[in-house]
Short mmCIF file of C-alpha atoms in Angstrom, two decimals:
data_model
loop_
_atom_site.label_atom_id
_atom_site.label_comp_id
_atom_site.label_asym_id
_atom_site.label_seq_id
_atom_site.Cartn_x
_atom_site.Cartn_y
_atom_site.Cartn_z
CA MET L 817 -4.89 39.34 62.69
CA LEU L 818 -6.55 37.19 60.02
CA PRO L 819 -6.55 33.68 61.05
CA ALA L 820 -6.02 31.39 57.81
CA LEU L 821 -9.44 29.59 58.71
CA LEU L 822 -11.16 33.21 58.88
CA TRP L 823 -9.07 33.76 55.59
CA GLY L 824 -10.58 31.15 53.77
CA LEU L 825 -14.08 31.60 54.92
CA MET L 826 -14.35 34.84 53.17
CA PRO L 827 -16.94 33.97 50.59
CA SER L 828 -18.78 32.20 53.32
CA LEU L 829 -18.99 35.65 55.27
CA TRP L 830 -20.53 37.14 52.11
CA ALA L 831 -23.28 34.59 51.76
CA ALA L 832 -24.36 34.60 55.26
CA ALA L 833 -24.89 38.32 54.46
CA ALA L 834 -26.31 37.91 50.97
CA PRO L 835 -28.44 34.54 50.82
CA GLY L 836 -29.55 35.72 46.95
CA ALA L 837 -26.17 36.40 45.68
CA LEU L 838 -25.15 35.15 42.29
CA VAL L 839 -23.40 32.03 41.62
CA TRP L 840 -21.03 31.61 38.90
CA GLU L 841 -23.12 28.94 36.71
CA ALA L 842 -26.35 31.43 36.82
CA SER L 843 -24.13 34.31 35.87
CA VAL L 844 -23.21 32.42 32.78
CA GLU L 845 -26.57 31.45 31.70
CA GLU L 846 -27.74 35.32 32.44
CA THR L 847 -25.40 36.27 30.17
CA ALA L 848 -25.75 34.12 27.27
CA ALA L 849 -29.72 34.80 27.49
CA ALA L 850 -29.65 38.77 28.35
CA ASN L 851 -26.33 40.44 27.26
CA PRO L 852 -27.47 42.94 24.43
CA GLU L 853 -24.24 42.28 22.19
CA LEU L 854 -24.41 38.89 22.20
CA ARG L 855 -28.30 39.39 20.99
CA ALA L 856 -26.48 41.32 18.16
CA ALA L 857 -23.71 39.14 16.88
CA ARG L 858 -26.46 36.15 16.71
CA ALA L 859 -28.89 38.45 14.88
CA GLY L 860 -25.93 39.34 12.73
CA VAL L 861 -25.11 35.48 11.73
CA THR L 862 -29.12 35.03 10.90
CA ALA L 863 -28.92 37.94 8.69
CA ALA L 864 -26.00 37.01 6.96
CA GLY L 865 -27.39 33.48 6.61
CA HIS L 866 -30.73 34.81 4.61
CA SER L 867 -28.12 37.25 2.71
CA ALA L 868 -26.31 34.00 1.56
CA SER L 869 -29.36 32.13 0.64
CA ALA L 870 -30.66 35.24 -1.18
CA ALA L 871 -27.47 35.30 -3.28
CA HIS L 872 -28.60 31.98 -5.04
CA SER L 873 -31.70 33.52 -6.68
CA GLY L 874 -29.49 34.48 -10.02
CA ASN L 875 -29.17 30.65 -10.68
CA LEU L 876 -33.06 30.17 -10.24
CA PRO L 877 -35.72 31.31 -12.76
CA GLN L 878 -37.72 34.47 -12.45
CA LEU L 879 -41.18 33.97 -12.76
CA SER L 880 -44.34 36.53 -12.85
CA ALA L 881 -47.78 37.02 -13.75
CA GLY L 882 -49.86 40.43 -14.63
CA ALA L 883 -53.04 41.72 -15.51
CA GLY L 884 -53.96 44.61 -17.38
CA TYR L 885 -56.92 46.92 -18.30
CA SER L 886 -57.50 49.82 -20.73
CA ASP L 887 -60.27 52.21 -21.53
CA SER L 888 -59.72 54.21 -24.72
CA SER L 889 -63.47 55.47 -24.92
CA GLY L 890 -62.43 58.97 -25.49
CA SER L 891 -60.03 58.24 -28.28
CA ALA L 892 -61.10 59.40 -31.71
CA THR L 893 -59.91 55.73 -33.24
CA ALA L 894 -60.14 52.76 -32.33
CA ALA L 895 -62.52 53.27 -29.01
CA GLY L 896 -63.01 50.83 -26.48
CA THR L 897 -61.68 48.68 -23.66
CA SER L 898 -59.45 45.85 -23.52
CA TYR L 899 -58.24 43.28 -20.96
CA SER L 900 -55.01 41.46 -20.89
CA THR L 901 -53.36 39.07 -18.72
CA SER L 902 -49.84 37.49 -19.00
CA LEU L 903 -47.38 35.03 -17.49
CA SER L 904 -43.52 35.55 -17.91
CA LEU L 905 -40.65 33.24 -17.25
CA SER L 906 -36.93 34.29 -17.73
CA GLN L 907 -33.70 32.69 -16.82
CA ASN L 908 -30.29 33.97 -17.16
CA LEU L 909 -28.07 31.40 -18.63
CA PHE L 910 -24.49 33.14 -18.17
CA SER L 911 -23.75 36.38 -16.46
CA GLY L 912 -20.17 36.46 -16.73
CA PHE L 913 -19.71 34.57 -13.18
CA GLN L 914 -21.46 37.43 -11.41
CA ASP L 915 -24.00 34.83 -9.66
CA SER L 916 -21.06 32.46 -8.48
CA ALA L 917 -19.27 35.34 -7.11
CA ARG L 918 -22.12 36.66 -5.37
CA ILE L 919 -22.76 33.11 -3.99
CA GLU L 920 -19.16 33.27 -2.82
CA GLN L 921 -19.31 36.48 -1.29
CA GLY L 922 -22.76 35.54 0.80
CA ALA L 923 -21.03 32.69 1.98
CA ALA L 924 -17.88 34.43 3.16
CA ALA L 925 -20.00 37.20 4.61
CA LEU L 926 -21.91 34.55 6.53
CA ALA L 927 -18.49 32.94 7.53
CA GLN L 928 -17.29 36.22 8.84
CA ALA L 929 -20.44 36.74 10.96
CA GLU L 930 -20.02 33.30 12.64
CA ALA L 931 -16.52 34.21 13.38
CA SER L 932 -17.89 37.47 14.92
CA LEU L 933 -20.05 35.54 16.75
CA ALA L 934 -17.30 33.28 18.29
CA SER L 935 -14.89 36.16 18.95
CA THR L 936 -17.94 38.12 20.92
CA ARG L 937 -18.55 34.99 22.72
CA ALA L 938 -15.00 34.93 23.75
CA ARG L 939 -14.67 38.21 24.44
CA LEU L 940 -17.75 38.23 26.84
CA SER L 941 -16.54 35.16 28.83
CA GLN L 942 -13.21 36.92 29.59
CA GLU L 943 -15.02 40.01 30.76
CA LEU L 944 -17.75 37.98 32.75
CA LYS L 945 -14.78 36.38 34.43
CA SER L 946 -12.80 39.46 35.19
CA ALA L 947 -15.99 41.28 36.14
CA PHE L 948 -17.22 38.01 38.61
CA ALA L 949 -13.81 38.01 39.90
CA GLY L 950 -13.21 42.00 40.20
CA LEU L 951 -16.60 41.77 42.51
CA GLN L 952 -15.23 39.01 44.46
CA PHE L 953 -12.25 40.51 45.05
CA ALA L 954 -14.26 43.80 45.99
CA GLN L 955 -16.25 42.03 48.45
CA ASP L 956 -13.43 40.17 49.84
CA ASN L 957 -11.20 43.42 50.26
CA VAL L 958 -14.43 44.91 52.13
CA THR L 959 -14.15 41.99 54.52
CA LEU L 960 -10.25 42.38 54.88
CA THR L 961 -10.02 45.92 55.66
CA ASP L 962 -12.62 45.51 58.05
CA LYS L 963 -10.38 42.84 60.06
CA ILE L 964 -7.27 44.92 59.60
CA VAL L 965 -9.42 47.76 60.90
CA GLN L 966 -10.09 45.65 63.88
CA ARG L 967 -6.57 44.43 64.29
CA LEU L 968 -4.91 47.81 64.30
CA ALA L 969 -7.54 49.04 66.82
CA GLU L 970 -6.37 46.10 69.10
CA ASN L 971 -2.84 47.07 68.37
CA LEU L 972 -3.63 50.66 69.24
CA ARG L 973 -5.27 49.83 72.45
CA LEU L 974 -1.98 47.39 73.18
CA VAL L 975 0.50 50.39 72.29
CA GLU L 976 -1.72 52.98 74.40
CA LEU L 977 -1.57 50.54 77.57
CA ARG L 978 2.40 50.05 76.85
CA PHE L 979 2.47 54.05 76.61
CA GLU L 980 0.50 54.72 79.90
CA GLY L 981 2.86 52.28 81.69
CA GLY L 982 5.85 54.15 80.56
CA ARG L 983 7.04 51.38 78.26
CA GLU L 984 6.41 53.05 74.95
CA ASN L 985 7.24 56.49 73.72
CA LYS L 986 4.83 58.72 72.17
CA GLY L 987 6.03 58.14 68.51
CA SER L 988 5.11 54.85 68.34
CA LEU L 989 1.60 55.88 69.68
CA LEU L 990 1.28 58.36 67.16
CA LEU L 991 2.36 56.07 64.51
CA THR L 992 0.13 53.56 65.48
CA GLN L 993 -2.73 56.06 65.10
CA ALA L 994 -1.80 57.23 62.04
CA THR L 995 -1.73 53.69 60.83
CA LEU L 996 -5.57 52.89 61.93
CA ALA L 997 -6.29 56.16 60.23
CA GLN L 998 -4.98 54.94 56.94
CA ALA L 999 -6.82 51.45 57.59
CA ARG L 1000 -9.79 53.07 57.71
CA TYR L 1001 -9.29 55.42 54.90
CA GLU L 1002 -8.55 52.15 52.84
CA ASN L 1003 -11.59 50.59 54.07
CA LEU L 1004 -13.80 53.47 52.61
CA GLN L 1005 -12.01 52.89 49.37
CA ALA L 1006 -12.72 49.39 49.42
CA ARG L 1007 -16.66 49.93 49.98
CA GLN L 1008 -16.39 52.79 47.13
CA THR L 1009 -15.03 50.22 44.76
CA LEU L 1010 -17.50 47.75 45.45
CA ALA L 1011 -20.32 49.87 43.76
CA SER L 1012 -18.06 50.08 40.47
CA ALA L 1013 -17.35 46.26 40.72
CA GLN L 1014 -21.27 45.85 40.90
CA ALA L 1015 -21.72 48.21 37.75
CA GLN L 1016 -19.33 46.43 35.85
CA LEU L 1017 -20.47 43.11 36.24
CA ALA L 1018 -24.07 44.25 35.70
CA ARG L 1019 -23.09 45.49 32.34
CA VAL L 1020 -21.78 42.19 31.25
CA LEU L 1021 -24.92 40.28 32.57
CA GLY L 1022 -27.07 42.81 30.72
CA ARG L 1023 -28.99 44.23 33.65
CA GLY L 1024 -29.50 47.82 33.81
CA GLU L 1025 -29.51 48.14 37.53
CA PRO L 1026 -26.68 47.01 39.34
CA ALA L 1027 -27.75 47.95 42.98
CA GLY L 1028 -27.47 44.98 45.60
CA LEU L 1029 -25.66 42.92 43.31
CA GLN L 1030 -23.52 40.49 44.91
CA VAL L 1031 -21.52 36.89 43.75
CA LEU L 1032 -21.15 33.90 45.83
CA GLY L 1033 -18.20 31.50 45.52
CA GLY L 1034 -15.58 31.96 42.47
CA VAL L 1035 -14.65 31.44 38.78
CA PRO L 1036 -13.49 27.79 38.13
CA VAL L 1037 -9.87 27.70 37.23
CA SER L 1038 -7.66 24.73 35.93
CA LEU L 1039 -4.16 24.14 36.10
CA PRO L 1040 -1.96 25.26 33.21
CA GLU L 1041 -1.42 22.71 30.38
CA PRO L 1042 2.29 22.22 28.55
CA ALA L 1043 2.60 24.95 25.91
CA PRO L 1044 0.74 23.77 22.92
CA ASP L 1045 1.71 23.84 19.44
CA PHE L 1046 0.85 27.95 18.98
CA PRO L 1047 1.32 28.38 15.02
CA GLN L 1048 -1.52 25.43 14.97
CA LEU L 1049 -3.51 27.33 17.51
CA VAL L 1050 -3.55 30.27 15.76
CA GLN L 1051 -5.39 28.85 12.63
CA ARG L 1052 -8.60 28.42 14.86
CA ILE L 1053 -8.71 31.68 16.16
CA PRO L 1054 -12.07 33.59 15.16
CA GLU L 1055 -10.16 36.79 14.39
CA LEU L 1056 -8.28 34.89 12.27
CA LEU L 1057 -11.14 33.10 10.55
CA GLN L 1058 -12.57 36.69 10.08
CA ALA L 1059 -9.93 37.72 8.03
CA ARG L 1060 -9.97 34.60 6.15
CA ALA L 1061 -13.45 35.67 5.22
CA GLN L 1062 -12.84 38.94 3.97
CA GLU L 1063 -10.11 37.55 1.98
CA ARG L 1064 -12.21 34.82 0.33
CA SER L 1065 -14.80 37.79 -0.13
CA ALA L 1066 -12.12 39.91 -1.83
CA VAL L 1067 -11.22 37.20 -4.26
CA ALA L 1068 -14.95 36.74 -5.41
CA GLY L 1069 -14.97 40.63 -5.71
CA VAL L 1070 -12.18 40.61 -8.36
CA THR L 1071 -14.52 37.68 -10.10
CA LEU L 1072 -17.42 40.06 -10.07
CA ALA L 1073 -15.61 43.31 -11.33
CA ARG L 1074 -14.39 41.13 -14.06
CA SER L 1075 -17.80 40.06 -14.93
CA GLY L 1076 -18.37 43.12 -16.96
CA PHE L 1077 -15.82 42.07 -19.65
CA TYR L 1078 -17.89 38.59 -20.38
CA PRO L 1079 -21.11 38.70 -22.37
CA SER L 1080 -24.73 37.92 -20.94
CA VAL L 1081 -27.22 35.47 -22.27
CA ASP L 1082 -30.77 35.27 -20.99
CA VAL L 1083 -33.98 33.35 -22.25
CA SER L 1084 -37.33 34.37 -21.44
CA GLY L 1085 -40.85 33.08 -22.41
CA SER L 1086 -44.12 34.38 -21.82
CA VAL L 1087 -47.95 33.48 -22.37
CA ALA L 1088 -50.70 36.42 -22.55
CA ARG L 1089 -54.09 36.59 -23.37
CA GLU L 1090 -55.88 39.89 -24.82
CA GLY L 1091 -59.00 40.63 -25.52
CA GLU L 1092 -62.34 43.25 -25.03
CA ASN L 1093 -63.85 41.26 -22.45
CA TRP L 1094 -62.92 39.45 -19.14
CA MET L 1095 -61.62 36.47 -19.57
CA PRO L 1096 -59.74 37.35 -22.72
CA ASP L 1097 -59.44 34.96 -25.28
CA GLY L 1098 -56.84 36.33 -27.56
CA ASP L 1099 -53.71 33.96 -27.14
CA ARG L 1100 -50.38 35.64 -27.48
CA ARG L 1101 -46.95 33.68 -27.04
CA THR L 1102 -43.11 35.04 -27.14
CA VAL L 1103 -40.00 33.10 -26.59
CA GLY L 1104 -36.63 34.75 -26.70
CA LEU L 1105 -32.93 34.31 -26.58
CA ASN L 1106 -30.80 37.35 -25.70
CA LEU L 1107 -27.17 37.84 -25.86
CA THR L 1108 -25.59 41.09 -24.55
CA LEU L 1109 -21.99 41.80 -25.44
CA PRO L 1110 -20.39 44.61 -23.63
CA LEU L 1111 -17.98 46.70 -26.15
CA PHE L 1112 -17.20 49.97 -23.99
CA SER L 1113 -18.25 51.19 -20.18
CA GLY L 1114 -15.90 54.20 -20.27
CA GLY L 1115 -13.41 52.79 -18.47
CA ARG L 1116 -15.82 51.40 -15.75
CA ASP L 1117 -15.01 47.77 -15.59
CA TYR L 1118 -11.27 48.31 -16.10
CA TYR L 1119 -11.10 50.30 -13.01
CA THR L 1120 -13.60 48.60 -11.15
CA THR L 1121 -11.40 45.56 -11.50
CA LYS L 1122 -8.03 47.22 -10.71
CA SER L 1123 -9.97 48.40 -7.44
CA ALA L 1124 -11.34 44.73 -6.55
CA ALA L 1125 -7.54 43.43 -7.14
CA ALA L 1126 -5.96 46.22 -4.72
CA SER L 1127 -8.47 45.09 -2.24
CA LEU L 1128 -7.65 41.79 -2.46
CA GLU L 1129 -3.98 42.65 -1.90
CA ALA L 1130 -4.99 44.25 1.21
CA ALA L 1131 -7.00 41.96 2.74
CA SER L 1132 -4.28 39.19 2.25
CA SER L 1133 -1.62 41.51 3.78
CA ASN L 1134 -4.05 42.24 6.57
CA ARG L 1135 -4.37 38.79 7.04
CA ASP L 1136 -0.81 38.12 7.20
CA ASN L 1137 -0.25 40.65 9.75
CA LEU L 1138 -2.81 39.45 11.78
CA GLU L 1139 -1.79 35.84 11.65
CA ARG L 1140 1.77 37.22 13.23
CA GLN L 1141 0.15 39.27 15.99
CA LEU L 1142 -2.17 36.76 16.98
CA LEU L 1143 0.94 34.34 17.66
CA VAL L 1144 2.56 37.18 19.71
CA ARG L 1145 -0.67 37.70 21.52
CA LEU L 1146 -1.42 33.85 22.35
CA LYS L 1147 2.60 33.33 23.44
CA GLN L 1148 2.14 36.56 25.79
CA ALA L 1149 -1.39 35.27 27.22
CA TYR L 1150 -0.18 31.80 28.03
CA ALA L 1151 3.30 33.34 29.61
CA SER L 1152 0.95 35.63 31.96
CA TYR L 1153 -1.37 32.55 32.70
CA VAL L 1154 1.46 30.06 33.95
CA GLU L 1155 2.78 33.03 35.83
CA SER L 1156 -0.18 33.91 37.74
CA GLU L 1157 -0.71 30.14 39.01
CA GLU L 1158 3.00 30.43 40.56
CA LYS L 1159 2.72 33.78 41.74
CA LEU L 1160 -0.48 32.85 43.86
CA LYS L 1161 1.43 29.82 45.48
CA VAL L 1162 4.32 31.84 46.31
CA ASP L 1163 2.12 34.76 47.50
CA ARG L 1164 0.14 32.15 49.58
CA ALA L 1165 3.16 30.68 50.92
CA PHE L 1166 4.50 33.93 52.58
CA LEU L 1167 1.11 34.65 53.58
CA ASP L 1168 1.45 31.51 56.01
CA ALA L 1169 4.59 32.79 57.03
CA ALA L 1170 3.48 36.24 57.72
CA VAL L 1171 0.46 34.84 59.85
CA LEU L 1172 2.57 32.68 62.07
CA ARG L 1173 5.41 35.64 62.35
CA ALA L 1174 2.53 38.01 63.21
CA GLU L 1175 1.27 35.65 66.27
CA ILE L 1176 4.83 35.29 67.50
CA ALA L 1177 5.71 38.78 67.23
CA ARG L 1178 2.32 39.98 68.90
CA SER L 1179 3.33 37.58 71.80
CA ARG L 1180 6.48 38.82 71.92
CA TYR L 1181 5.71 42.78 72.07
CA ASN L 1182 3.27 42.04 74.59
CA ASN L 1183 5.92 40.48 77.04
CA GLY L 1184 8.46 43.25 76.21
CA LEU L 1185 10.85 40.83 74.13
CA MET L 1186 10.77 42.82 70.75
CA SER L 1187 10.97 46.62 69.84
CA PHE L 1188 7.99 48.42 68.45
CA GLU L 1189 10.10 49.13 65.13
CA ASP L 1190 10.26 45.19 64.53
CA TRP L 1191 6.46 44.38 65.41
CA ASP L 1192 5.18 47.05 63.65
CA ARG L 1193 7.23 46.04 60.31
CA ILE L 1194 5.81 42.23 60.79
CA GLU L 1195 2.60 43.57 61.37
CA ASN L 1196 2.81 45.80 57.94
CA ASP L 1197 3.99 42.83 56.28
CA LEU L 1198 1.44 40.75 57.20
CA ILE L 1199 -1.34 43.02 55.98
CA GLN L 1200 0.80 43.53 52.63
CA ARG L 1201 0.57 40.13 52.17
CA GLN L 1202 -3.28 39.36 53.01
CA LYS L 1203 -3.56 42.03 50.32
CA THR L 1204 -1.39 40.85 47.76
CA VAL L 1205 -3.17 37.35 48.00
CA LEU L 1206 -6.53 38.78 47.42
CA GLN L 1207 -5.06 40.55 44.13
CA SER L 1208 -3.10 37.40 43.18
CA GLN L 1209 -6.72 35.24 43.49
CA ARG L 1210 -8.17 37.96 40.95
CA ASP L 1211 -5.53 37.98 39.11
CA ARG L 1212 -5.18 34.40 38.22
CA VAL L 1213 -9.00 34.38 37.43
CA THR L 1214 -8.33 37.28 34.66
CA ALA L 1215 -4.93 35.70 33.45
CA GLU L 1216 -6.84 32.46 32.42
CA ALA L 1217 -9.68 34.50 30.85
CA ALA L 1218 -7.37 36.30 28.95
CA TRP L 1219 -5.40 32.97 27.58
CA GLU L 1220 -8.84 31.62 26.98
CA GLN L 1221 -10.25 34.83 24.73
CA ALA L 1222 -6.59 34.59 23.11
CA GLN L 1223 -7.44 31.23 21.64
CA GLY L 1224 -11.19 32.30 20.81
CA LYS L 1225 -12.68 30.00 23.60
CA GLY L 1226 -14.75 30.57 26.43
CA VAL L 1227 -17.83 29.46 28.68
CA ILE L 1228 -20.68 31.50 26.83
CA PRO L 1229 -22.64 29.20 24.87
#
């Protein structure tokens, strides 16, 4: 039997065997620093920020300088060399709202990248909690199955003694032997699963080699709060913020497409010097104001505008649909979160009862006051309750992690 005290000390047993085990706080720090997916999302925000800044260039003047050299000594006429230097300045005054549309698209792309980063953080937080709890479950399951094998081996010796004394039949003996063999097989499975759980946590941490990875302690959990205002909560989810940014970019895309129907106004000026020697001393100045009025582009502007309008309609429809989907997901995640807390309480209560019943049943069977069938049923119930509590502890962590991800929250900074 696995006494209640030993049950609560399972993580301590692993700590004694692995003094270098990873604690929860360290796993969060390592994931934040080393996970490649998170680094990529951060780089995406940086790139989008630079692109958004570059979009403002259309509102600023363009300045350029130049220098030239020409040698026409082989020419039949006007043979000689010439030098030139120039400084040119140009400024767009009106471009059919193209510049403002590009600025808006740049800002929308930045907002989308920031929302994507928030979504990545929330998802990695959920994956980290699930992987940490999964490895903790795998470790505790190895300890539990070791204890089950030990207990069933003791049970087999008890049944063998009673069989040898003529107080138990051979069928009970064979069943106990088969039960022990099954427990040893499940212990083998638990050890095999441990390697898989180590690899999963190593992937989230950003490690290349999971060998020897062990965890100590557990993932912090909190009690469920009263049901929140789900429609209001949806509005802050990163996925919805991404969809809104896409819709915002589509609105700017319509403005950009329509710019082909508007005239363009530019002013430019240049100062140059030309002459046969360096430095040239012949001055030349030019100032210009240009107005370009589009008349016909072969239907390109018309169809581009139609396409942009359709893209805007698609983005708006996708945003509406996503908002409804997220609302459903929020409610489902919250329900699972609340239920997991209550289920863990119930399973622990059943385990306490099973431990006490098993103690009483062992004593009664040993004294010949209980049949093998009744004792075996109580023993099997204890083993199943122990396994169920382990699973419920893991499911409790993953349910809260899923609820946090559904809100776009997490522990990754």
